Amino acid sequence: MSGVRTGRRRRVWIWVLVVLPLALLGAVGYVAFRADAELRHPEPNSGRPGSWMTTLTATEISEFTQVPIPAGAVDARWGYTKGFQDDTAVLAFRLPADDVDRFTAGLREATWKEAARPPDTGALRDLQRIGAPDPLSALTLRYGTFVSHLPGHTKRVASQVWLGPSAGDSPVQVWVYAMNVP
């Protein structure tokens, strides 16, 4: 009978010393994994770094980017990402070909250049997120960049404006990517 008791006691000690700590470690690991997942993928509109802000209006995005949306623009789309230090905004719309020169002249001191390359990968990801046409589909793009101060803030914003090719009377696609900079 004492052999049975010793075997049972041994199993209890194995359970207490090995299995229980492993189960506890697994539970702590799972909680840490879930907490890290919530930090990596915050809820939209939470205002936490990395959150995608869907409650902002086109006017607010236009003020952040310092790029006005002309009255004749159609299919306007916008988005805003709250960053840990830097916030980013994207804006896309189509503009009648006749309004392009007036639009570009109304922007700050933008320097315009021709380019065969699209915006950087961060801009592409955010433009895809708002459902804007893909700038990779354009063979050549015209782009301008400028830095401005946000009204009432000490932040400066670097804006990139990309224009798709103009083909007669068809509307020109405009993409805007802006990020606040130190």
PDB file of C-alpha atoms in Angstrom:
ATOM      1  CA  MET A   1       0.000   0.000   0.000  1.00  0.00           C
ATOM      2  CA  SER A   2       2.847   2.363   0.729  1.00  0.00           C
ATOM      3  CA  GLY A   3       4.123   1.863  -2.843  1.00  0.00           C
ATOM      4  CA  VAL A   4       0.797   3.133  -4.181  1.00  0.00           C
ATOM      5  CA  ARG A   5       0.960   6.145  -1.901  1.00  0.00           C
ATOM      6  CA  THR A   6       4.518   6.925  -2.945  1.00  0.00           C
ATOM      7  CA  GLY A   7       3.563   6.698  -6.631  1.00  0.00           C
ATOM      8  CA  ARG A   8       0.571   8.974  -6.093  1.00  0.00           C
ATOM      9  CA  ARG A   9       2.672  11.429  -4.115  1.00  0.00           C
ATOM     10  CA  ARG A  10       5.291  11.440  -6.859  1.00  0.00           C
ATOM     11  CA  ARG A  11       2.630  12.223  -9.500  1.00  0.00           C
ATOM     12  CA  VAL A  12       1.283  15.067  -7.377  1.00  0.00           C
ATOM     13  CA  TRP A  13       4.768  16.554  -7.010  1.00  0.00           C
ATOM     14  CA  ILE A  14       5.437  16.172 -10.739  1.00  0.00           C
ATOM     15  CA  TRP A  15       2.130  17.941 -11.359  1.00  0.00           C
ATOM     16  CA  VAL A  16       2.948  20.737  -8.912  1.00  0.00           C
ATOM     17  CA  LEU A  17       6.585  21.208 -10.000  1.00  0.00           C
ATOM     18  CA  VAL A  18       6.321  20.705 -13.776  1.00  0.00           C
ATOM     19  CA  VAL A  19       2.840  20.808 -15.258  1.00  0.00           C
ATOM     20  CA  LEU A  20       1.370  23.630 -13.195  1.00  0.00           C
ATOM     21  CA  PRO A  21       4.277  26.067 -13.852  1.00  0.00           C
ATOM     22  CA  LEU A  22       4.163  25.232 -17.576  1.00  0.00           C
ATOM     23  CA  ALA A  23       0.429  25.926 -17.670  1.00  0.00           C
ATOM     24  CA  LEU A  24       0.943  29.179 -15.785  1.00  0.00           C
ATOM     25  CA  LEU A  25       3.756  30.196 -18.154  1.00  0.00           C
ATOM     26  CA  GLY A  26       1.530  29.396 -21.139  1.00  0.00           C
ATOM     27  CA  ALA A  27      -1.298  31.539 -19.756  1.00  0.00           C
ATOM     28  CA  VAL A  28       1.039  34.481 -19.113  1.00  0.00           C
ATOM     29  CA  GLY A  29       2.503  34.108 -22.620  1.00  0.00           C
ATOM     30  CA  TYR A  30      -0.959  34.122 -24.184  1.00  0.00           C
ATOM     31  CA  VAL A  31      -1.974  37.270 -22.302  1.00  0.00           C
ATOM     32  CA  ALA A  32       1.266  38.986 -23.363  1.00  0.00           C
ATOM     33  CA  PHE A  33       0.717  37.924 -26.992  1.00  0.00           C
ATOM     34  CA  ARG A  34      -2.833  39.316 -27.004  1.00  0.00           C
ATOM     35  CA  ALA A  35      -1.700  42.593 -25.424  1.00  0.00           C
ATOM     36  CA  ASP A  36       1.079  42.935 -28.008  1.00  0.00           C
ATOM     37  CA  ALA A  37      -1.372  42.226 -30.848  1.00  0.00           C
ATOM     38  CA  GLU A  38      -3.622  45.044 -29.610  1.00  0.00           C
ATOM     39  CA  LEU A  39      -0.624  47.397 -29.521  1.00  0.00           C
ATOM     40  CA  ARG A  40       0.400  46.416 -33.059  1.00  0.00           C
ATOM     41  CA  HIS A  41      -3.129  46.720 -34.451  1.00  0.00           C
ATOM     42  CA  PRO A  42      -5.061  49.388 -32.527  1.00  0.00           C
ATOM     43  CA  GLU A  43      -8.750  49.868 -33.075  1.00  0.00           C
ATOM     44  CA  PRO A  44      -9.719  52.476 -35.704  1.00  0.00           C
ATOM     45  CA  ASN A  45     -10.396  55.942 -34.287  1.00  0.00           C
ATOM     46  CA  SER A  46      -8.813  55.025 -30.956  1.00  0.00           C
ATOM     47  CA  GLY A  47      -6.326  57.888 -31.288  1.00  0.00           C
ATOM     48  CA  ARG A  48      -3.543  55.466 -30.363  1.00  0.00           C
ATOM     49  CA  PRO A  49      -0.350  55.325 -32.454  1.00  0.00           C
ATOM     50  CA  GLY A  50      -0.968  53.351 -35.603  1.00  0.00           C
ATOM     51  CA  SER A  51      -4.734  53.786 -35.539  1.00  0.00           C
ATOM     52  CA  TRP A  52      -6.529  54.577 -38.782  1.00  0.00           C
ATOM     53  CA  MET A  53      -8.700  57.637 -38.212  1.00  0.00           C
ATOM     54  CA  THR A  54     -11.923  57.400 -40.233  1.00  0.00           C
ATOM     55  CA  THR A  55     -13.832  60.139 -38.445  1.00  0.00           C
ATOM     56  CA  LEU A  56     -11.835  63.012 -39.965  1.00  0.00           C
ATOM     57  CA  THR A  57     -13.449  64.979 -42.784  1.00  0.00           C
ATOM     58  CA  ALA A  58     -12.007  65.837 -46.192  1.00  0.00           C
ATOM     59  CA  THR A  59     -11.690  69.454 -45.016  1.00  0.00           C
ATOM     60  CA  GLU A  60      -9.577  68.410 -42.016  1.00  0.00           C
ATOM     61  CA  ILE A  61      -7.319  66.297 -44.235  1.00  0.00           C
ATOM     62  CA  SER A  62      -7.047  69.178 -46.698  1.00  0.00           C
ATOM     63  CA  GLU A  63      -6.001  71.509 -43.863  1.00  0.00           C
ATOM     64  CA  PHE A  64      -3.382  69.017 -42.652  1.00  0.00           C
ATOM     65  CA  THR A  65      -1.886  68.463 -46.127  1.00  0.00           C
ATOM     66  CA  GLN A  66      -2.221  72.151 -47.054  1.00  0.00           C
ATOM     67  CA  VAL A  67      -3.673  70.975 -50.385  1.00  0.00           C
ATOM     68  CA  PRO A  68      -7.163  72.321 -51.121  1.00  0.00           C
ATOM     69  CA  ILE A  69      -9.695  70.117 -52.859  1.00  0.00           C
ATOM     70  CA  PRO A  70     -10.904  72.181 -55.837  1.00  0.00           C
ATOM     71  CA  ALA A  71     -14.630  72.647 -56.362  1.00  0.00           C
ATOM     72  CA  GLY A  72     -14.503  70.721 -59.653  1.00  0.00           C
ATOM     73  CA  ALA A  73     -12.836  67.665 -58.121  1.00  0.00           C
ATOM     74  CA  VAL A  74     -14.661  64.333 -58.176  1.00  0.00           C
ATOM     75  CA  ASP A  75     -14.183  60.992 -56.449  1.00  0.00           C
ATOM     76  CA  ALA A  76     -12.393  62.506 -53.431  1.00  0.00           C
ATOM     77  CA  ARG A  77     -10.998  59.975 -50.965  1.00  0.00           C
ATOM     78  CA  TRP A  78      -8.961  60.602 -47.841  1.00  0.00           C
ATOM     79  CA  GLY A  79      -7.431  58.956 -44.813  1.00  0.00           C
ATOM     80  CA  TYR A  80      -5.342  59.721 -41.755  1.00  0.00           C
ATOM     81  CA  THR A  81      -3.039  57.591 -39.623  1.00  0.00           C
ATOM     82  CA  LYS A  82      -2.166  58.610 -36.097  1.00  0.00           C
ATOM     83  CA  GLY A  83       1.512  57.854 -35.559  1.00  0.00           C
ATOM     84  CA  PHE A  84       3.657  57.569 -32.463  1.00  0.00           C
ATOM     85  CA  GLN A  85       5.510  60.759 -33.433  1.00  0.00           C
ATOM     86  CA  ASP A  86       4.488  61.471 -37.015  1.00  0.00           C
ATOM     87  CA  ASP A  87       0.958  61.536 -38.379  1.00  0.00           C
ATOM     88  CA  THR A  88       0.308  60.873 -42.063  1.00  0.00           C
ATOM     89  CA  ALA A  89      -2.564  61.848 -44.328  1.00  0.00           C
ATOM     90  CA  VAL A  90      -3.493  60.797 -47.841  1.00  0.00           C
ATOM     91  CA  LEU A  91      -5.874  62.431 -50.236  1.00  0.00           C
ATOM     92  CA  ALA A  92      -6.883  61.458 -53.769  1.00  0.00           C
ATOM     93  CA  PHE A  93      -9.290  62.969 -56.276  1.00  0.00           C
ATOM     94  CA  ARG A  94      -9.809  63.470 -60.000  1.00  0.00           C
ATOM     95  CA  LEU A  95      -9.621  66.927 -61.467  1.00  0.00           C
ATOM     96  CA  PRO A  96     -10.825  68.206 -64.866  1.00  0.00           C
ATOM     97  CA  ALA A  97      -7.834  68.715 -67.177  1.00  0.00           C
ATOM     98  CA  ASP A  98      -8.712  72.428 -67.543  1.00  0.00           C
ATOM     99  CA  ASP A  99      -8.331  72.978 -63.775  1.00  0.00           C
ATOM    100  CA  VAL A 100      -4.879  71.383 -63.342  1.00  0.00           C
ATOM    101  CA  ASP A 101      -2.801  74.517 -64.013  1.00  0.00           C
ATOM    102  CA  ARG A 102      -4.919  76.621 -61.652  1.00  0.00           C
ATOM    103  CA  PHE A 103      -4.678  73.866 -59.006  1.00  0.00           C
ATOM    104  CA  THR A 104      -0.877  73.578 -59.200  1.00  0.00           C
ATOM    105  CA  ALA A 105      -0.432  77.373 -59.225  1.00  0.00           C
ATOM    106  CA  GLY A 106      -2.519  77.607 -56.039  1.00  0.00           C
ATOM    107  CA  LEU A 107      -0.245  75.286 -54.086  1.00  0.00           C
ATOM    108  CA  ARG A 108       2.571  76.604 -51.940  1.00  0.00           C
ATOM    109  CA  GLU A 109       6.088  76.850 -53.274  1.00  0.00           C
ATOM    110  CA  ALA A 110       5.941  73.397 -54.846  1.00  0.00           C
ATOM    111  CA  THR A 111       8.725  72.460 -57.239  1.00  0.00           C
ATOM    112  CA  TRP A 112       7.268  70.364 -60.062  1.00  0.00           C
ATOM    113  CA  LYS A 113       9.190  67.538 -61.724  1.00  0.00           C
ATOM    114  CA  GLU A 114       8.477  64.616 -64.015  1.00  0.00           C
ATOM    115  CA  ALA A 115       9.055  61.156 -62.605  1.00  0.00           C
ATOM    116  CA  ALA A 116       8.740  57.563 -63.654  1.00  0.00           C
ATOM    117  CA  ARG A 117       8.618  56.320 -60.080  1.00  0.00           C
ATOM    118  CA  PRO A 118       5.524  56.277 -57.887  1.00  0.00           C
ATOM    119  CA  PRO A 119       5.253  57.494 -54.286  1.00  0.00           C
ATOM    120  CA  ASP A 120       7.082  55.541 -51.565  1.00  0.00           C
ATOM    121  CA  THR A 121       5.699  52.324 -50.112  1.00  0.00           C
ATOM    122  CA  GLY A 122       4.094  54.018 -47.093  1.00  0.00           C
ATOM    123  CA  ALA A 123       2.156  56.314 -49.403  1.00  0.00           C
ATOM    124  CA  LEU A 124       1.156  53.418 -51.662  1.00  0.00           C
ATOM    125  CA  ARG A 125      -0.132  51.388 -48.707  1.00  0.00           C
ATOM    126  CA  ASP A 126      -2.246  54.279 -47.416  1.00  0.00           C
ATOM    127  CA  LEU A 127      -3.533  55.170 -50.894  1.00  0.00           C
ATOM    128  CA  GLN A 128      -4.614  51.562 -51.384  1.00  0.00           C
ATOM    129  CA  ARG A 129      -6.301  51.684 -48.003  1.00  0.00           C
ATOM    130  CA  ILE A 130      -8.567  54.547 -49.115  1.00  0.00           C
ATOM    131  CA  GLY A 131      -9.359  52.815 -52.428  1.00  0.00           C
ATOM    132  CA  ALA A 132      -7.581  55.357 -54.625  1.00  0.00           C
ATOM    133  CA  PRO A 133      -6.471  54.343 -58.123  1.00  0.00           C
ATOM    134  CA  ASP A 134      -3.006  52.846 -58.148  1.00  0.00           C
ATOM    135  CA  PRO A 135      -0.289  55.360 -59.095  1.00  0.00           C
ATOM    136  CA  LEU A 136       1.824  52.440 -60.326  1.00  0.00           C
ATOM    137  CA  SER A 137      -0.466  52.217 -63.351  1.00  0.00           C
ATOM    138  CA  ALA A 138       0.737  55.613 -64.665  1.00  0.00           C
ATOM    139  CA  LEU A 139       3.855  55.498 -66.839  1.00  0.00           C
ATOM    140  CA  THR A 140       4.937  59.005 -65.940  1.00  0.00           C
ATOM    141  CA  LEU A 141       3.889  61.171 -63.064  1.00  0.00           C
ATOM    142  CA  ARG A 142       4.336  64.842 -62.363  1.00  0.00           C
ATOM    143  CA  TYR A 143       5.029  65.581 -58.744  1.00  0.00           C
ATOM    144  CA  GLY A 144       5.644  68.504 -56.474  1.00  0.00           C
ATOM    145  CA  THR A 145       6.760  68.702 -52.872  1.00  0.00           C
ATOM    146  CA  PHE A 146       6.594  71.431 -50.276  1.00  0.00           C
ATOM    147  CA  VAL A 147       6.867  71.932 -46.525  1.00  0.00           C
ATOM    148  CA  SER A 148       4.364  74.068 -44.629  1.00  0.00           C
ATOM    149  CA  HIS A 149       3.369  74.883 -41.054  1.00  0.00           C
ATOM    150  CA  LEU A 150       0.055  73.709 -39.678  1.00  0.00           C
ATOM    151  CA  PRO A 151      -2.041  76.719 -38.719  1.00  0.00           C
ATOM    152  CA  GLY A 152      -1.941  77.236 -34.961  1.00  0.00           C
ATOM    153  CA  HIS A 153       0.701  74.505 -34.408  1.00  0.00           C
ATOM    154  CA  THR A 154       4.452  74.270 -34.261  1.00  0.00           C
ATOM    155  CA  LYS A 155       4.360  71.190 -36.502  1.00  0.00           C
ATOM    156  CA  ARG A 156       5.628  71.308 -40.050  1.00  0.00           C
ATOM    157  CA  VAL A 157       4.089  69.122 -42.734  1.00  0.00           C
ATOM    158  CA  ALA A 158       5.908  67.763 -45.784  1.00  0.00           C
ATOM    159  CA  SER A 159       3.451  67.214 -48.623  1.00  0.00           C
ATOM    160  CA  GLN A 160       3.921  65.333 -51.886  1.00  0.00           C
ATOM    161  CA  VAL A 161       1.423  65.909 -54.671  1.00  0.00           C
ATOM    162  CA  TRP A 162       1.422  63.487 -57.607  1.00  0.00           C
ATOM    163  CA  LEU A 163      -0.457  64.153 -60.850  1.00  0.00           C
ATOM    164  CA  GLY A 164      -1.314  61.429 -63.320  1.00  0.00           C
ATOM    165  CA  PRO A 165      -0.787  61.985 -67.032  1.00  0.00           C
ATOM    166  CA  SER A 166      -3.189  64.281 -68.835  1.00  0.00           C
ATOM    167  CA  ALA A 167      -4.938  62.732 -71.811  1.00  0.00           C
ATOM    168  CA  GLY A 168      -7.057  65.313 -73.604  1.00  0.00           C
ATOM    169  CA  ASP A 169     -10.279  66.135 -71.751  1.00  0.00           C
ATOM    170  CA  SER A 170     -10.170  63.152 -69.393  1.00  0.00           C
ATOM    171  CA  PRO A 171      -9.813  63.970 -65.692  1.00  0.00           C
ATOM    172  CA  VAL A 172      -6.341  63.976 -64.138  1.00  0.00           C
ATOM    173  CA  GLN A 173      -5.811  61.815 -61.067  1.00  0.00           C
ATOM    174  CA  VAL A 174      -4.271  63.630 -58.094  1.00  0.00           C
ATOM    175  CA  TRP A 175      -2.632  61.819 -55.168  1.00  0.00           C
ATOM    176  CA  VAL A 176      -1.444  63.604 -52.020  1.00  0.00           C
ATOM    177  CA  TYR A 177       0.711  62.181 -49.242  1.00  0.00           C
ATOM    178  CA  ALA A 178       1.642  64.312 -46.246  1.00  0.00           C
ATOM    179  CA  MET A 179       3.536  63.661 -43.037  1.00  0.00           C
ATOM    180  CA  ASN A 180       4.372  65.967 -40.180  1.00  0.00           C
ATOM    181  CA  VAL A 181       8.123  66.397 -39.757  1.00  0.00           C
ATOM    182  CA  PRO A 182      10.336  67.701 -36.924  1.00  0.00           C
TER     183      PRO A 182
END
